[in-house]
């Protein structure tokens, strides 16, 4: 008996070594943790239970039958994050570069199936050279099995991808279908085809960092939601995110203890909006003052900064925030900001997270760049996302809410539940100057008349009361009371139910 127990421990020890000490040292030499070290940091101490530690590949080509490391390049299993169940897979770059074989894929699929059945998030730690070249089509089939599960799990359980090394070819498409992608600066890359193939096909010379590094994907492509300094920070941030999310689409996000008075009055908000309507101010200040303990988890902070998306808590409960940022492009909506916010709104709606919308938007960004790029379709994404959302929605207009952008930003007409405005709000078809120049075109050569018309327009429309008179704004509130008003509104909406007509699925403008 003792021998058998010792054998088991020996086999486990061998499996834990993955591709061997030399490759582990090389991994550390690159500033990267190993697959197992990452799992240990991600999960609560001692909570990890492993599946399939002894699985090996079945390939017999290219001398592969002589190299069969236990586990086949991916560590899979389950554990807890602050006591809540999660499933995890972590690719082991020390074993064939973390490449995906048929059996490697089967291990991932097994825990994905369990995650869906048991209603818990899946976290994938990706560090992989893509399809296992020696296995050919068997590995492509393995990828497709994972993709299919990503699609079926979408909107059912949260799926989070952490990119912690090179991810090429098939290795990028599974993360692309998950809810959030995090990268590590200077050690993670994502591309469909690497720099060598790019050079051969298009003659472009580009580094891996330029083509698919963290800066590229958080600032230009928006493929990634955030990038962190190192593996340790990235994993700590994933834990923080999981804490904000429900386990599945039938569950509520966890309620955390809070030590911040929901009725807290913030006198400084009374002067947040500058006297001059064209002077910017930082909308983040408002977000930080509304949430419990000033805590804000921002998503896509480096991309389309004219809109802010992320999570706060109010009375310990998660709230998704979408807010125009007057500091960037005056808070205009454009292609990038519409896409960014639409995806965020849809995530919140899929997982029953209430949405707070803070509005200061002068309209859609004009220009050929926007029109040729399809701003009509992209802007419609955000409109569509809000219009189909059935979660509790509260909207606060701080200043401008002009034109189509007024409609889009969770207006009353898109089933927002509470629509508040500050006294500084201006709800109108457009700004006074633009409006005057159109309706009084004949007076364009008379600056005095134009100035008078502009003033008349401002007096008549640059306020929240025209909309409030029609019930499009439920109440004009004192800025200092905003946290209290919003918290009470969300508290009253906790049992909100909306019936929608049966359909197979909608046809959002993609
Ligand atoms: C098998 C692989 C591998 C792969 C790496 N290795 N990629 N083994 N299949 N795809 C092995 C290497 O042989 C090496 O083994 C070890 O992993 C480490 O690789 P290195 O090249 O030494 O490391 P590094 O210099 O850091 O480069 C990492 C890399 C590079 C950028 C990932 O290995 C690379 O370009 N690999 C190929 C990427 C690729 O083209 N994949 C196929 C994509 S096509 P030893 O024994 O020396 O340690 C695809 C199709 C799916 O994925 C499509 C589905 C839609």
Coordinates of C-alpha atoms and ligand atoms in Angstrom, one line a residue:
X1 CA 0.0 0.0 0.0
X2 CA 2.8 2.4 1.0
X3 CA 4.5 1.8 -2.3
X4 CA 1.3 2.7 -4.2
X5 CA 0.9 5.9 -2.3
X6 CA 4.6 6.8 -3.0
X7 CA 4.1 6.0 -6.7
X8 CA 1.1 8.3 -6.8
X9 CA 3.1 11.1 -5.1
X10 CA 6.0 10.5 -7.6
X11 CA 3.6 10.7 -10.6
X12 CA 2.1 13.9 -9.2
X13 CA 5.5 15.4 -8.7
X14 CA 6.5 14.5 -12.3
X15 CA 3.3 16.0 -13.6
X16 CA 3.9 19.2 -11.6
X17 CA 7.3 19.6 -13.3
X18 CA 5.6 20.0 -16.7
X19 CA 8.2 20.4 -19.4
X20 CA 11.1 20.2 -16.9
X21 CA 13.1 22.4 -14.6
X22 CA 15.1 24.0 -17.4
X23 CA 12.0 25.2 -19.2
X24 CA 10.5 26.4 -15.9
X25 CA 13.7 28.4 -15.3
X26 CA 13.4 29.9 -18.8
X27 CA 9.8 30.8 -18.1
X28 CA 10.8 32.6 -14.9
X29 CA 13.7 34.2 -16.8
X30 CA 11.2 35.9 -19.0
X31 CA 9.4 37.4 -15.9
X32 CA 6.5 34.9 -16.3
X33 CA 5.1 32.6 -13.7
X34 CA 4.4 28.9 -14.4
X35 CA 0.9 27.7 -15.1
X36 CA 0.6 26.3 -11.6
X37 CA 2.0 29.3 -9.9
X38 CA -0.6 31.4 -11.7
X39 CA -3.5 29.1 -10.6
X40 CA -2.2 29.3 -7.0
X41 CA -2.2 33.1 -7.1
X42 CA -5.6 33.3 -8.7
X43 CA -7.5 31.1 -6.4
X44 CA -8.0 31.1 -2.6
X45 CA -5.1 29.4 -0.9
X46 CA -5.4 25.7 -0.9
X47 CA -8.7 25.7 -2.8
X48 CA -7.5 24.3 -6.1
X49 CA -8.7 20.8 -7.1
X50 CA -7.1 19.5 -10.3
X51 CA -8.7 17.4 -13.0
X52 CA -6.9 15.3 -15.5
X53 CA -3.4 15.6 -14.2
X54 CA -2.3 12.4 -15.9
X55 CA -3.9 13.0 -19.3
X56 CA -1.3 12.6 -22.2
X57 CA -1.6 13.2 -25.9
X58 CA -2.1 10.4 -28.4
X59 CA 0.0 11.6 -31.2
X60 CA 2.5 9.2 -32.7
X61 CA 3.9 11.3 -35.5
X62 CA 7.3 13.2 -35.5
X63 CA 8.6 11.1 -32.5
X64 CA 5.9 12.4 -30.2
X65 CA 5.2 8.9 -28.8
X66 CA 8.5 9.3 -26.9
X67 CA 7.5 12.6 -25.3
X68 CA 4.3 12.3 -23.2
X69 CA 4.4 14.8 -20.3
X70 CA 1.6 14.2 -17.9
X71 CA -1.1 16.8 -18.2
X72 CA -0.4 17.6 -21.8
X73 CA 0.4 21.3 -21.4
X74 CA -2.7 22.6 -19.6
X75 CA -3.6 22.6 -15.9
X76 CA -7.4 22.4 -15.3
X77 CA -9.7 22.3 -12.4
X78 CA -11.7 24.3 -10.0
X79 CA -11.3 26.3 -6.8
X80 CA -12.7 29.4 -5.2
X81 CA -12.2 33.2 -5.3
X82 CA -13.1 34.8 -2.0
X83 CA -15.1 31.6 -1.3
X84 CA -17.0 31.6 -4.6
X85 CA -16.7 28.7 -7.1
X86 CA -14.8 29.2 -10.3
X87 CA -13.4 26.9 -13.0
X88 CA -9.9 27.5 -14.4
X89 CA -7.5 26.3 -17.1
X90 CA -3.9 27.5 -17.3
X91 CA -1.8 26.6 -20.3
X92 CA 1.7 25.4 -19.5
X93 CA 4.2 27.0 -21.9
X94 CA 6.9 24.6 -20.7
X95 CA 5.1 21.7 -22.4
X96 CA 5.3 22.1 -26.2
X97 CA 4.9 25.8 -25.8
X98 CA 1.4 25.4 -24.3
X99 CA 0.2 24.4 -27.8
X100 CA -3.2 22.9 -28.0
X101 CA -3.6 19.2 -28.9
X102 CA -6.7 17.1 -29.1
X103 CA -6.4 16.0 -25.5
X104 CA -5.4 19.4 -24.2
X105 CA -8.6 20.7 -25.8
X106 CA -10.6 17.9 -24.2
X107 CA -9.4 18.9 -20.8
X108 CA -10.5 22.5 -21.3
X109 CA -13.8 21.4 -22.7
X110 CA -14.4 19.2 -19.6
X111 CA -14.1 22.1 -17.2
X112 CA -16.1 24.4 -19.4
X113 CA -19.0 21.9 -19.5
X114 CA -18.8 21.6 -15.7
X115 CA -18.8 25.4 -15.3
X116 CA -22.0 25.7 -17.4
X117 CA -23.7 22.9 -15.6
X118 CA -22.8 24.3 -12.2
X119 CA -23.3 27.9 -13.1
X120 CA -19.8 29.3 -12.3
X121 CA -17.4 31.5 -14.2
X122 CA -14.5 30.1 -16.3
X123 CA -11.1 31.8 -16.2
X124 CA -8.7 30.8 -18.9
X125 CA -5.0 31.6 -18.5
X126 CA -3.6 31.6 -22.0
X127 CA 0.1 31.1 -22.8
X128 CA 0.2 29.1 -26.0
X129 CA 1.9 28.7 -29.4
X130 CA -1.5 27.8 -30.9
X131 CA -2.4 24.6 -32.6
X132 CA -0.1 21.7 -31.8
X133 CA 1.7 21.5 -35.1
X134 CA 2.5 17.8 -34.8
X135 CA -1.2 16.9 -34.5
X136 CA -2.5 18.7 -37.5
X137 CA -6.3 18.6 -38.0
X138 CA -6.9 16.9 -34.6
X139 CA -5.7 20.1 -32.9
X140 CA -7.9 22.3 -35.2
X141 CA -10.9 20.2 -34.2
X142 CA -9.9 20.6 -30.6
X143 CA -10.0 24.4 -31.0
X144 CA -13.4 24.3 -32.6
X145 CA -14.7 22.3 -29.7
X146 CA -13.5 25.0 -27.4
X147 CA -14.9 27.8 -29.6
X148 CA -18.4 26.1 -29.7
X149 CA -18.4 26.0 -25.9
X150 CA -17.3 29.6 -25.6
X151 CA -20.3 30.5 -27.7
X152 CA -22.8 28.4 -25.8
X153 CA -21.5 29.7 -22.5
X154 CA -21.7 33.3 -23.6
X155 CA -24.4 35.1 -21.6
X156 CA -24.8 32.1 -19.3
X157 CA -21.6 32.3 -17.2
X158 CA -18.9 35.0 -17.1
X159 CA -15.9 34.0 -19.2
X160 CA -12.6 35.7 -18.5
X161 CA -9.4 35.4 -20.5
X162 CA -6.0 36.3 -19.2
X163 CA -3.3 36.5 -21.8
X164 CA 0.1 35.7 -20.2
X165 CA 2.4 34.8 -23.1
X166 CA 2.3 34.5 -26.9
X167 CA -1.1 33.7 -28.3
X168 CA -1.1 33.0 -31.9
X169 CA -3.5 31.6 -34.5
X170 CA -6.4 29.6 -32.8
X171 CA -5.2 30.7 -29.4
X172 CA -6.7 34.2 -29.9
X173 CA -10.2 33.2 -31.1
X174 CA -11.3 31.5 -27.9
X175 CA -10.4 34.6 -25.8
X176 CA -12.1 36.8 -28.4
X177 CA -15.4 35.2 -27.6
X178 CA -15.1 35.6 -23.9
X179 CA -16.4 38.6 -21.9
X180 CA -13.2 40.1 -20.8
X181 CA -9.6 39.9 -21.9
X182 CA -6.7 41.0 -19.8
X183 CA -3.0 41.2 -20.9
X184 CA 0.4 41.5 -19.2
X185 CA 2.6 44.4 -20.5
X186 CA 5.8 43.3 -22.4
X187 CA 5.2 39.5 -22.1
X188 CA 1.9 38.8 -23.8
X189 CA 0.9 39.0 -27.5
X190 CA -2.1 38.2 -29.5
X191 CA -2.2 37.9 -33.2
X192 CA -3.9 35.8 -35.9
X193 CA -0.6 35.6 -37.8
X194 CA 2.7 36.6 -36.4
X195 CA 5.3 39.1 -37.6
X196 CA 7.0 36.6 -39.9
X197 CA 3.9 35.7 -41.8
X198 CA 2.9 39.4 -42.0
X199 CA 6.3 40.2 -43.6
X200 CA 5.9 37.4 -46.1
X201 CA 2.4 38.3 -47.1
X202 CA 2.2 42.1 -46.9
X203 CA 5.9 43.0 -46.7
X204 CA 5.3 45.0 -43.5
X205 CA 8.0 44.8 -41.0
X206 CA 6.6 44.9 -37.5
X207 CA 7.6 43.7 -34.1
X208 CA 5.5 41.3 -32.0
X209 CA 4.9 44.1 -29.5
X210 CA 3.7 46.5 -32.2
X211 CA 1.5 43.9 -33.9
X212 CA -0.1 42.4 -30.9
X213 CA 1.3 43.7 -27.6
X214 CA -0.7 45.0 -24.7
X215 CA -0.5 48.6 -25.8
X216 CA -1.8 47.8 -29.3
X217 CA -4.7 45.8 -28.0
X218 CA -5.8 48.2 -25.2
X219 CA -5.4 51.4 -27.1
X220 CA -5.8 50.7 -30.8
X221 CA -7.7 47.5 -31.5
X222 CA -9.7 47.4 -28.3
X223 CA -9.3 43.6 -28.3
X224 CA -8.2 43.7 -24.7
X225 CA -10.0 45.3 -21.8
X226 CA -6.9 46.1 -19.6
X227 CA -3.2 45.5 -19.3
X228 CA -1.2 45.1 -16.2
X229 CA 2.5 45.3 -15.2
X230 CA 3.1 41.7 -14.4
X231 CA 1.4 38.3 -13.8
X232 CA 0.8 39.0 -10.1
X233 CA -1.0 42.2 -10.7
X234 CA -3.1 40.8 -13.5
X235 CA -4.3 37.8 -11.4
X236 CA -5.1 40.1 -8.4
X237 CA -7.2 42.2 -10.8
X238 CA -9.1 39.2 -12.1
X239 CA -10.0 38.3 -8.5
X240 CA -11.3 41.8 -8.0
X241 CA -13.4 41.6 -11.1
X242 CA -14.8 38.2 -10.2
X243 CA -15.9 39.7 -6.9
X244 CA -18.1 42.1 -8.8
X245 CA -19.8 39.6 -11.0
X246 CA -22.6 37.1 -10.5
X247 CA -21.7 33.4 -10.9
X248 CA -24.2 33.0 -13.8
X249 CA -27.1 34.7 -15.6
X250 CA -29.7 33.5 -13.0
X251 CA -27.7 34.7 -10.0
X252 CA -27.3 38.2 -8.5
X253 CA -23.8 39.7 -8.0
X254 CA -22.6 39.2 -4.5
X255 CA -23.5 41.9 -2.0
X256 CA -20.4 43.1 -0.2
X257 CA -20.3 44.8 3.2
X258 CA -20.1 48.5 2.8
X259 CA -19.1 51.3 5.1
X260 CA -20.2 54.3 3.1
X261 CA -23.5 56.0 3.9
X262 CA -25.9 55.6 0.9
X263 CA -27.4 59.0 1.8
X264 CA -24.0 60.7 1.7
X265 CA -24.3 64.3 0.5
X266 CA -21.5 65.6 -1.7
X267 CA -21.6 69.4 -1.7
X268 CA -18.6 69.5 -4.1
X269 CA -20.9 68.2 -6.9
X270 CA -22.8 71.4 -6.9
X271 CA -19.9 73.1 -8.6
X272 CA -18.6 70.2 -10.7
X273 CA -20.2 71.5 -13.9
X274 CA -18.3 74.8 -14.9
X275 CA -20.3 78.0 -15.6
X276 CA -19.1 78.0 -19.2
X277 CA -20.9 75.2 -21.1
X278 CA -17.8 74.6 -23.3
X279 CA -15.4 74.1 -20.4
X280 CA -14.7 70.4 -19.8
X281 CA -14.7 68.7 -16.4
X282 CA -13.7 65.2 -15.3
X283 CA -16.7 62.9 -15.3
X284 CA -14.7 60.3 -13.3
X285 CA -14.9 62.6 -10.3
X286 CA -18.6 62.1 -10.3
X287 CA -18.3 58.4 -10.7
X288 CA -15.9 58.1 -7.8
X289 CA -18.2 60.2 -5.6
X290 CA -21.2 58.1 -6.4
X291 CA -19.8 54.7 -5.7
X292 CA -19.3 53.0 -2.3
X293 CA -15.9 54.0 -0.9
X294 CA -14.9 55.7 -4.1
X295 CA -14.1 52.3 -5.7
X296 CA -14.3 52.0 -9.5
X297 CA -13.3 49.1 -11.7
X298 CA -12.8 50.5 -15.1
X299 CA -13.1 48.5 -18.3
X300 CA -11.2 49.6 -21.4
X301 CA -9.8 52.7 -19.7
X302 CA -7.3 53.3 -22.5
X303 CA -9.7 53.0 -25.4
X304 CA -12.3 55.5 -26.7
X305 CA -11.7 57.7 -23.6
X306 CA -14.7 59.9 -24.6
X307 CA -16.8 57.3 -22.9
X308 CA -16.2 55.7 -19.5
X309 CA -17.3 52.1 -18.7
X310 CA -16.8 50.1 -15.5
X311 CA -18.3 48.9 -12.3
X312 CA -19.0 50.6 -9.0
X313 CA -21.0 49.3 -6.0
X314 CA -23.9 51.0 -4.4
X315 CA -25.1 49.7 -1.0
X316 CA -22.7 46.8 -1.6
X317 CA -24.3 45.8 -4.9
X318 CA -22.6 45.9 -8.3
X319 CA -23.7 48.7 -10.8
X320 CA -22.4 49.1 -14.3
X321 CA -21.6 52.7 -15.2
X322 CA -21.6 54.2 -18.7
X323 CA -20.6 57.9 -18.7
X324 CA -19.7 60.4 -21.4
X325 CA -16.3 62.1 -20.6
X326 CA -16.4 65.8 -21.5
X327 CA -12.6 65.9 -21.2
X328 CA -12.1 63.9 -24.5
X329 CA -13.7 65.0 -27.8
X330 CA -16.1 67.0 -25.6
X331 CA -17.8 63.7 -24.7
X332 CA -19.1 63.1 -28.3
X333 CA -20.2 59.7 -29.3
X334 CA -18.3 58.2 -32.2
X335 CA -17.7 54.7 -33.7
X336 CA -15.2 53.5 -31.0
X337 CA -17.1 54.8 -28.0
X338 CA -20.4 53.4 -29.3
X339 CA -18.9 50.0 -29.8
X340 CA -17.2 50.1 -26.4
X341 CA -20.3 51.1 -24.5
X342 CA -22.6 48.8 -26.4
X343 CA -20.6 45.8 -25.5
X344 CA -20.5 46.8 -21.9
X345 CA -24.3 47.5 -21.7
X346 CA -24.9 44.0 -23.2
X347 CA -22.7 42.4 -20.7
X348 CA -24.5 44.1 -17.8
X349 CA -27.9 43.2 -19.3
X350 CA -26.9 39.5 -19.8
X351 CA -25.8 39.2 -16.2
X352 CA -28.5 41.2 -14.5
X353 CA -26.2 44.1 -13.5
X354 CA -28.1 47.4 -13.1
X355 CA -26.8 50.2 -15.3
X356 CA -26.2 53.8 -14.3
X357 CA -25.8 56.2 -17.2
X358 CA -24.2 59.7 -16.7
X359 CA -24.9 61.9 -19.6
X360 CA -23.0 65.0 -21.0
X361 CA -23.0 64.5 -24.7
X362 CA -23.0 67.2 -27.4
X363 CA -24.0 64.6 -30.1
X364 CA -22.3 62.2 -32.5
X365 CA -18.9 63.2 -33.9
X366 CA -19.4 64.6 -37.4
X367 CA -17.1 64.0 -40.4
X368 CA -16.2 61.8 -43.3
X369 CA -14.0 59.6 -41.1
X370 CA -17.0 58.7 -39.0
X371 CA -19.5 58.3 -41.8
X372 CA -17.2 56.2 -44.0
X373 CA -16.4 54.1 -41.0
X374 CA -20.1 53.3 -40.5
X375 CA -20.9 55.5 -37.5
X376 CA -24.6 54.9 -38.4
X377 CA -24.3 51.2 -37.8
X378 CA -21.9 51.5 -34.8
X379 CA -23.9 54.2 -33.1
X380 CA -27.0 52.0 -33.6
X381 CA -25.2 49.3 -31.6
X382 CA -25.4 51.4 -28.5
X383 CA -29.0 52.4 -29.2
X384 CA -29.9 48.8 -29.7
X385 CA -28.1 47.6 -26.6
X386 CA -29.8 50.1 -24.3
X387 CA -33.2 49.5 -26.0
X388 CA -33.1 45.8 -25.5
X389 CA -31.8 46.0 -21.9
X390 CA -34.2 44.9 -19.2
X391 CA -32.1 45.5 -16.2
X392 CA -32.8 48.4 -13.8
X393 CA -31.5 51.6 -15.4
X394 CA -31.0 55.0 -13.9
X395 CA -29.8 58.0 -15.9
X396 CA -28.5 61.3 -14.7
X397 CA -28.0 64.1 -17.2
X398 CA -25.4 66.5 -15.8
X399 CA -25.1 68.9 -18.7
X400 CA -25.6 68.4 -22.5
X401 CA -28.0 65.8 -23.9
X402 CA -28.3 66.8 -27.5
X403 CA -29.9 65.3 -30.5
X404 CA -29.8 61.6 -31.3
X405 CA -27.2 61.1 -28.5
X406 CA -29.9 62.2 -26.0
X407 CA -32.1 59.4 -27.2
X408 CA -29.2 56.8 -27.3
X409 CA -27.9 57.5 -23.8
X410 CA -30.5 55.5 -21.8
X411 CA -33.3 58.0 -22.3
X412 CA -36.7 57.5 -20.9
X413 CA -37.9 56.4 -24.3
X414 CA -35.5 53.4 -24.2
X415 CA -37.1 52.1 -21.0
X416 CA -34.8 53.7 -18.5
X417 CA -36.5 53.5 -15.1
X418 CA -35.3 56.8 -13.5
X419 CA -34.2 59.8 -15.5
X420 CA -32.8 62.5 -13.4
X421 CA -31.3 65.8 -14.5
X422 CA -29.1 68.3 -12.7
X423 CA -30.3 71.9 -13.0
X424 CA -27.4 72.5 -15.3
X425 CA -28.8 70.0 -17.9
X426 CA -29.5 71.1 -21.4
X427 CA -31.8 68.7 -23.2
X428 CA -32.3 69.9 -26.8
X429 CA -32.0 68.9 -30.4
X430 CA -28.6 70.6 -30.7
X431 CA -26.5 73.4 -29.2
X432 CA -27.8 76.9 -29.4
X433 CA -25.3 78.2 -31.9
X434 CA -25.8 75.4 -34.4
X435 CA -29.6 75.6 -34.0
X436 CA -29.7 79.4 -34.6
X437 CA -27.5 79.2 -37.7
X438 CA -30.0 76.7 -39.2
X439 CA -33.3 78.2 -38.3
X440 CA -32.2 81.8 -38.8
X441 CA -30.0 81.3 -41.8
X442 CA -31.3 84.6 -43.4
X443 CA -29.8 86.6 -40.4
X444 CA -26.3 85.0 -40.7
X445 CA -24.7 88.2 -41.9
X446 CA -26.1 90.1 -38.9
X447 CA -24.0 89.2 -35.8
X448 CA -26.3 91.1 -33.4
X449 CA -29.4 89.4 -34.6
X450 CA -27.7 86.0 -34.4
X451 CA -26.5 86.7 -30.8
X452 CA -30.1 87.6 -29.8
X453 CA -31.5 84.4 -31.5
X454 CA -28.9 82.3 -29.8
X455 CA -29.7 83.8 -26.4
X456 CA -33.4 83.3 -27.0
X457 CA -32.8 79.6 -27.9
X458 CA -30.6 79.1 -24.8
X459 CA -33.2 80.7 -22.6
X460 CA -35.9 78.5 -24.1
X461 CA -34.1 75.1 -24.5
X462 CA -30.8 75.0 -22.6
X463 CA -32.4 73.7 -19.5
X464 CA -33.9 70.4 -18.2
X465 CA -37.4 71.8 -17.7
X466 CA -38.8 71.4 -21.2
X467 CA -38.1 67.7 -21.0
X468 CA -39.3 67.6 -17.4
X469 CA -42.6 69.2 -18.4
X470 CA -43.2 66.3 -20.7
X471 CA -42.2 63.6 -18.2
X472 CA -39.0 62.7 -20.1
X473 CA -37.1 63.7 -17.0
X474 CA -38.6 62.3 -13.9
X475 CA -37.1 64.9 -11.5
X476 CA -34.5 67.7 -11.5
X477 CA -32.2 67.0 -8.6
X478 CA -29.6 68.8 -6.6
X479 CA -26.2 67.5 -7.7
X480 CA -25.1 67.1 -4.1
X481 CA -27.9 64.6 -3.5
X482 CA -27.1 62.4 -6.5
X483 CA -25.7 59.4 -4.6
X484 CA -28.7 59.2 -2.4
X485 CA -31.2 59.6 -5.2
X486 CA -29.5 57.0 -7.4
X487 CA -29.0 54.5 -4.5
X488 CA -32.7 54.8 -3.6
X489 CA -33.8 54.4 -7.2
X490 CA -31.8 51.2 -7.6
X491 CA -33.0 49.9 -4.3
X492 CA -36.6 50.4 -5.5
X493 CA -35.9 48.4 -8.7
X494 CA -34.5 45.2 -7.2
X495 CA -37.5 43.2 -8.2
X496 CA -37.9 44.7 -11.7
X497 CA -39.4 42.3 -14.3
X498 CA -39.9 43.1 -18.0
X499 CA -41.7 40.9 -20.5
X500 CA -40.4 40.9 -24.0
X501 CA -41.9 39.2 -27.1
X502 CA -40.7 35.7 -27.9
X503 CA -37.9 35.7 -30.5
X504 CA -35.1 33.3 -31.4
X505 CA -32.6 36.1 -30.9
X506 CA -32.3 39.7 -32.1
X507 CA -30.4 41.0 -35.0
X508 CA -28.2 43.7 -33.5
X509 CA -26.4 45.8 -36.1
X510 CA -23.0 44.1 -36.1
Ligands
LIG1 C1 4.1 22.5 -31.1 C2 5.2 24.3 -30.3 C3 4.3 25.2 -30.9 C4 3.2 24.6 -31.6 C5 5.8 26.3 -29.8 N1 6.1 25.0 -29.7 N2 4.7 26.4 -30.6 N3 5.1 22.9 -30.4 N4 3.1 23.3 -31.7 N5 2.3 25.4 -32.2 C6 7.2 24.5 -28.9 C7 8.6 24.8 -29.5 O1 8.9 23.7 -30.4 C8 9.5 24.8 -28.3 O2 9.7 23.4 -27.9 C9 8.7 25.4 -27.2 O3 7.3 25.2 -27.7 C10 8.9 26.8 -27.0 O4 8.9 27.5 -28.3 P1 10.0 28.5 -28.7 O5 9.8 28.8 -30.1 O6 11.3 28.0 -28.3 O7 9.6 29.8 -27.8 P2 9.6 31.3 -28.2 O8 10.9 31.7 -28.9 O9 9.2 32.0 -26.9 O10 8.4 31.5 -29.3 C11 7.1 31.2 -28.9 C12 6.2 31.3 -30.2 C13 6.8 30.4 -31.3 C14 6.1 32.7 -30.6 C15 4.8 30.8 -29.7 O11 7.1 29.1 -30.7 C16 5.9 30.2 -32.4 O12 5.8 31.0 -33.3 N6 5.2 29.0 -32.5 C17 4.4 28.7 -33.6 C18 3.1 29.5 -33.6 C19 2.2 29.1 -34.6 O13 2.4 29.3 -35.8 N7 1.2 28.2 -34.2 C20 0.2 27.6 -35.1 C21 -0.8 28.7 -35.3 S1 -2.0 28.1 -36.4 P3 11.1 23.0 -27.2 O14 11.0 21.5 -27.1 O15 12.2 23.5 -27.9 O16 11.0 23.6 -25.8 C22 -3.3 27.8 -35.4 C23 -4.5 27.3 -36.2 C24 -5.7 27.3 -35.4 O17 -3.3 27.9 -34.3 C25 -6.8 27.9 -36.1 C26 -8.1 27.7 -35.4 C27 -9.1 28.7 -36.0

